[in-house]
Short mmCIF file of C-alpha atoms in Angstrom, two decimals:
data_model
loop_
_atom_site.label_atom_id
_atom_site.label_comp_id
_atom_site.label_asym_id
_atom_site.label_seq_id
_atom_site.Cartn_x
_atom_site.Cartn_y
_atom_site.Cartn_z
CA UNK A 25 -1.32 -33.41 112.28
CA UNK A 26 2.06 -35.50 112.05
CA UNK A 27 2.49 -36.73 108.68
CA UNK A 28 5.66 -39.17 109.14
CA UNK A 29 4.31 -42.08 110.99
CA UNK A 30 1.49 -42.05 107.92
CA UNK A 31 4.59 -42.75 105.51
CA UNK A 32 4.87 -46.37 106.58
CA UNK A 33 1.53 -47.48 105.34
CA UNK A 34 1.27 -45.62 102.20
CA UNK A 35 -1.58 -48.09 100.77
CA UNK A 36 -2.07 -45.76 97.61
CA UNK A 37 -0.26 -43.52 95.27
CA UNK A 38 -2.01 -41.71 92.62
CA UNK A 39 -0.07 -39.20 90.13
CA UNK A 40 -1.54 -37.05 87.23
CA UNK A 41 0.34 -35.61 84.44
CA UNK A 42 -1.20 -33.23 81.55
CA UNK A 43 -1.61 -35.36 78.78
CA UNK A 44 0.67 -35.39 75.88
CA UNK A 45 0.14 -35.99 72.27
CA UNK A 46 3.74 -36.68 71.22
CA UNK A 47 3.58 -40.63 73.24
CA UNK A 48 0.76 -42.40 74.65
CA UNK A 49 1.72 -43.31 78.49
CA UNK A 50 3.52 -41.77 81.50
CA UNK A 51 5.32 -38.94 81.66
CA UNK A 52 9.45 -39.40 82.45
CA UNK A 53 8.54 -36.80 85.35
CA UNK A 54 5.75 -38.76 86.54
CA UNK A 55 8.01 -41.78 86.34
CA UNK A 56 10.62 -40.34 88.40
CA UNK A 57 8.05 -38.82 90.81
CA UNK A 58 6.94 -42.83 91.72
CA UNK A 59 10.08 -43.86 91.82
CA UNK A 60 11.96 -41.06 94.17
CA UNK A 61 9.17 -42.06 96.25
CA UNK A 62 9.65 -45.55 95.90
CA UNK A 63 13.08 -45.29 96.71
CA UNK A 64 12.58 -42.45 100.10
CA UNK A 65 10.07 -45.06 101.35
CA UNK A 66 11.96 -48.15 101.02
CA UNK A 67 9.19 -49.44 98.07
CA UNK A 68 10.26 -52.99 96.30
CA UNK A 69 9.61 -52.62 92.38
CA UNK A 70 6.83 -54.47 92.80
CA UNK A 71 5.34 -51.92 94.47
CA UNK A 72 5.14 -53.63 97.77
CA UNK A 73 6.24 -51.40 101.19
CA UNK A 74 9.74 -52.44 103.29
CA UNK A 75 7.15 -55.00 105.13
CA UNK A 76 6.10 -56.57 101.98
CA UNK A 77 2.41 -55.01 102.11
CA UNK A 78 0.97 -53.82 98.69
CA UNK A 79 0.84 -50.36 96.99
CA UNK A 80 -1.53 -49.44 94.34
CA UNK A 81 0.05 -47.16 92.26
CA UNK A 82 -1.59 -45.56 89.26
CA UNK A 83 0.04 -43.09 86.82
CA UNK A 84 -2.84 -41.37 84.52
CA UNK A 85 -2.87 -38.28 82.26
CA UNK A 86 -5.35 -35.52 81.69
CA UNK A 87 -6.03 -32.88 79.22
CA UNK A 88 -4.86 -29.24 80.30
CA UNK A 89 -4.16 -26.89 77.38
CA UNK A 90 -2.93 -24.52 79.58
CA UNK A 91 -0.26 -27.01 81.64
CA UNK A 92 3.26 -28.19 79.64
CA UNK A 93 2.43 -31.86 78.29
CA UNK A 94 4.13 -34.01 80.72
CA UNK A 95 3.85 -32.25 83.85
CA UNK A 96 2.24 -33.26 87.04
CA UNK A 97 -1.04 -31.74 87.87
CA UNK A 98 -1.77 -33.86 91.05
CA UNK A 99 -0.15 -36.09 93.37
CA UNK A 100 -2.42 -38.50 96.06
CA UNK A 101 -1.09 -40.63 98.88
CA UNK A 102 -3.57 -42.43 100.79
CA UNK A 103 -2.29 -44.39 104.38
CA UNK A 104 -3.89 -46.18 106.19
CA UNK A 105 -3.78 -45.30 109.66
CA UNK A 106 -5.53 -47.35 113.16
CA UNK A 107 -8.28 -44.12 113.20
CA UNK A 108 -8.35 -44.59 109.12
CA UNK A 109 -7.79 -43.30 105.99
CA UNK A 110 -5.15 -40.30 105.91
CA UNK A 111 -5.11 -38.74 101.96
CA UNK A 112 -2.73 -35.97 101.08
CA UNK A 113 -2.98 -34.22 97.81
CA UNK A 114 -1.21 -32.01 96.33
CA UNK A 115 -2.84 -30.16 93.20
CA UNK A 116 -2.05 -27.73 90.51
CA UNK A 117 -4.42 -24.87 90.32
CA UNK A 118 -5.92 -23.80 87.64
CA UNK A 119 -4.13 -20.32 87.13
CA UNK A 120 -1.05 -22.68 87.15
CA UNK A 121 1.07 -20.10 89.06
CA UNK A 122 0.32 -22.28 92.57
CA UNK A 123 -0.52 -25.54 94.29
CA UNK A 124 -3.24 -26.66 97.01
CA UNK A 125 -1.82 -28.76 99.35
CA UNK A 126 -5.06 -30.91 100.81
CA UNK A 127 -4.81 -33.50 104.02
CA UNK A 128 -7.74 -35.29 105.20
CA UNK A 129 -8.01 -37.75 108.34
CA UNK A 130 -10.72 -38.87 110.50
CA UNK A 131 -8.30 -37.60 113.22
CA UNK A 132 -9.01 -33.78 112.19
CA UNK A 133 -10.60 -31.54 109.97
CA UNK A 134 -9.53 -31.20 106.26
CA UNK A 135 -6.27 -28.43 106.20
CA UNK A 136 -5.65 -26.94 103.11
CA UNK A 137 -3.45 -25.09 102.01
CA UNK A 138 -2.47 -22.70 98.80
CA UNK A 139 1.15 -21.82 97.54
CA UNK A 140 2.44 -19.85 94.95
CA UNK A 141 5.20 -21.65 92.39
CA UNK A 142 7.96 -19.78 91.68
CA UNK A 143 8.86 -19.47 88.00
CA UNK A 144 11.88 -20.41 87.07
CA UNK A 145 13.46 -20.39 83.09
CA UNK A 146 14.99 -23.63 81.20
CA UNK A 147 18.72 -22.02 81.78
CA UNK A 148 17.98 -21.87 85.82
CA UNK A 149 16.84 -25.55 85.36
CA UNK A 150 19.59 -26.71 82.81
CA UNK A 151 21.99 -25.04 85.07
CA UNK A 152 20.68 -26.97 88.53
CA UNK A 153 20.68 -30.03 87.17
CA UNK A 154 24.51 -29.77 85.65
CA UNK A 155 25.54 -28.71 88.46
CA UNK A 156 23.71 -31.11 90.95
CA UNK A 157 23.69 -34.55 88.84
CA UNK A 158 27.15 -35.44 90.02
CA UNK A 159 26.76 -35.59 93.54
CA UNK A 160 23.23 -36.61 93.72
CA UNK A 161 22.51 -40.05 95.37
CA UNK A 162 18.67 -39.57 95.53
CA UNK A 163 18.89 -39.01 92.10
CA UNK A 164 20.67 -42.65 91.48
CA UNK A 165 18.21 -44.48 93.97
CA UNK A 166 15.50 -42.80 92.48
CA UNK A 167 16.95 -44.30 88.99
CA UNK A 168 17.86 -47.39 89.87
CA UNK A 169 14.54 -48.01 91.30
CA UNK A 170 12.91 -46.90 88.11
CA UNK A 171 15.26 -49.56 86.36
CA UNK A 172 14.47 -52.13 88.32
CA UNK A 173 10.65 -51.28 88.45
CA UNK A 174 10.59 -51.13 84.93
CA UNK A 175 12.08 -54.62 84.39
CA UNK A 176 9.59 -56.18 86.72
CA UNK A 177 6.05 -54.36 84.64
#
């Protein structure tokens, strides 16, 4: 099943972070999840696709004692295709050492999919992002979309 041609109609955008009890509202890695998105697909800040169509996007939380407050436990894109719906999802398990990776169409039977996460400590991560934040241009689309999308709610 080819997934690209699906990324023009995105209709739909649904992300999930473990709730936190420190803030009431998204996540800043939920945030930055809609808008590198946003910005790879060409998304206005009103949430409207390059051709000006609509995108419901909805940011929620749930409780998961044994997930990090703040970080993502599913991510749904929904396109609308000419044989339908497509939906991809992409899910934290609940051992929270790997993610199911679900796509439905009306094209093909559901596939899914299981992969483990590697771990990976705050130095590693510190480290990465040092090193990386300079050069990164995806990183300053994905921010300046959040900036702008942010302006406009």
């Amino acid at each position: 099943l080819a997934l690209r041609p699906a990324l023009a109609r995105v209709r739909s955008l649904s992300v999930v972070h473990a709730e936190r009890s420190d803030h009431r509202g998204a996540s800043a890695e939920a945030e930055l999840l809609v808008g590198w998105l946003a910005a790879r697909l060409g998304w206005r800040p009103a949430f409207t696709d390059a051709a000006g169509k609509s995108v419901q996007v909805d940011v929620s939380s749930a409780a998961r004692p044994d997930v990090i407050p703040g970080c993502m436990l599913s991510v749904e894109v929904i396109a609308d295709l000419p044989a339908g719906a497509l939906r991809a999802r992409v899910d934290r398990d609940t051992d929270g050492e790997h993610l199911s990776w679900t796509v439905e169409s009306p094209a093909a039977p559901a596939q899914v999919r299981r992969f483990a996460t590697p771990r990976r400590d705050d130095a590693e991560l510190v480290e990465r992002a040092i090193r990386s934040f300079q050069a990164d241009q995806l990183l300053r689309e994905t921010l300046a979309f959040c900036r702008s999308w942010k302006t406009h709610a």
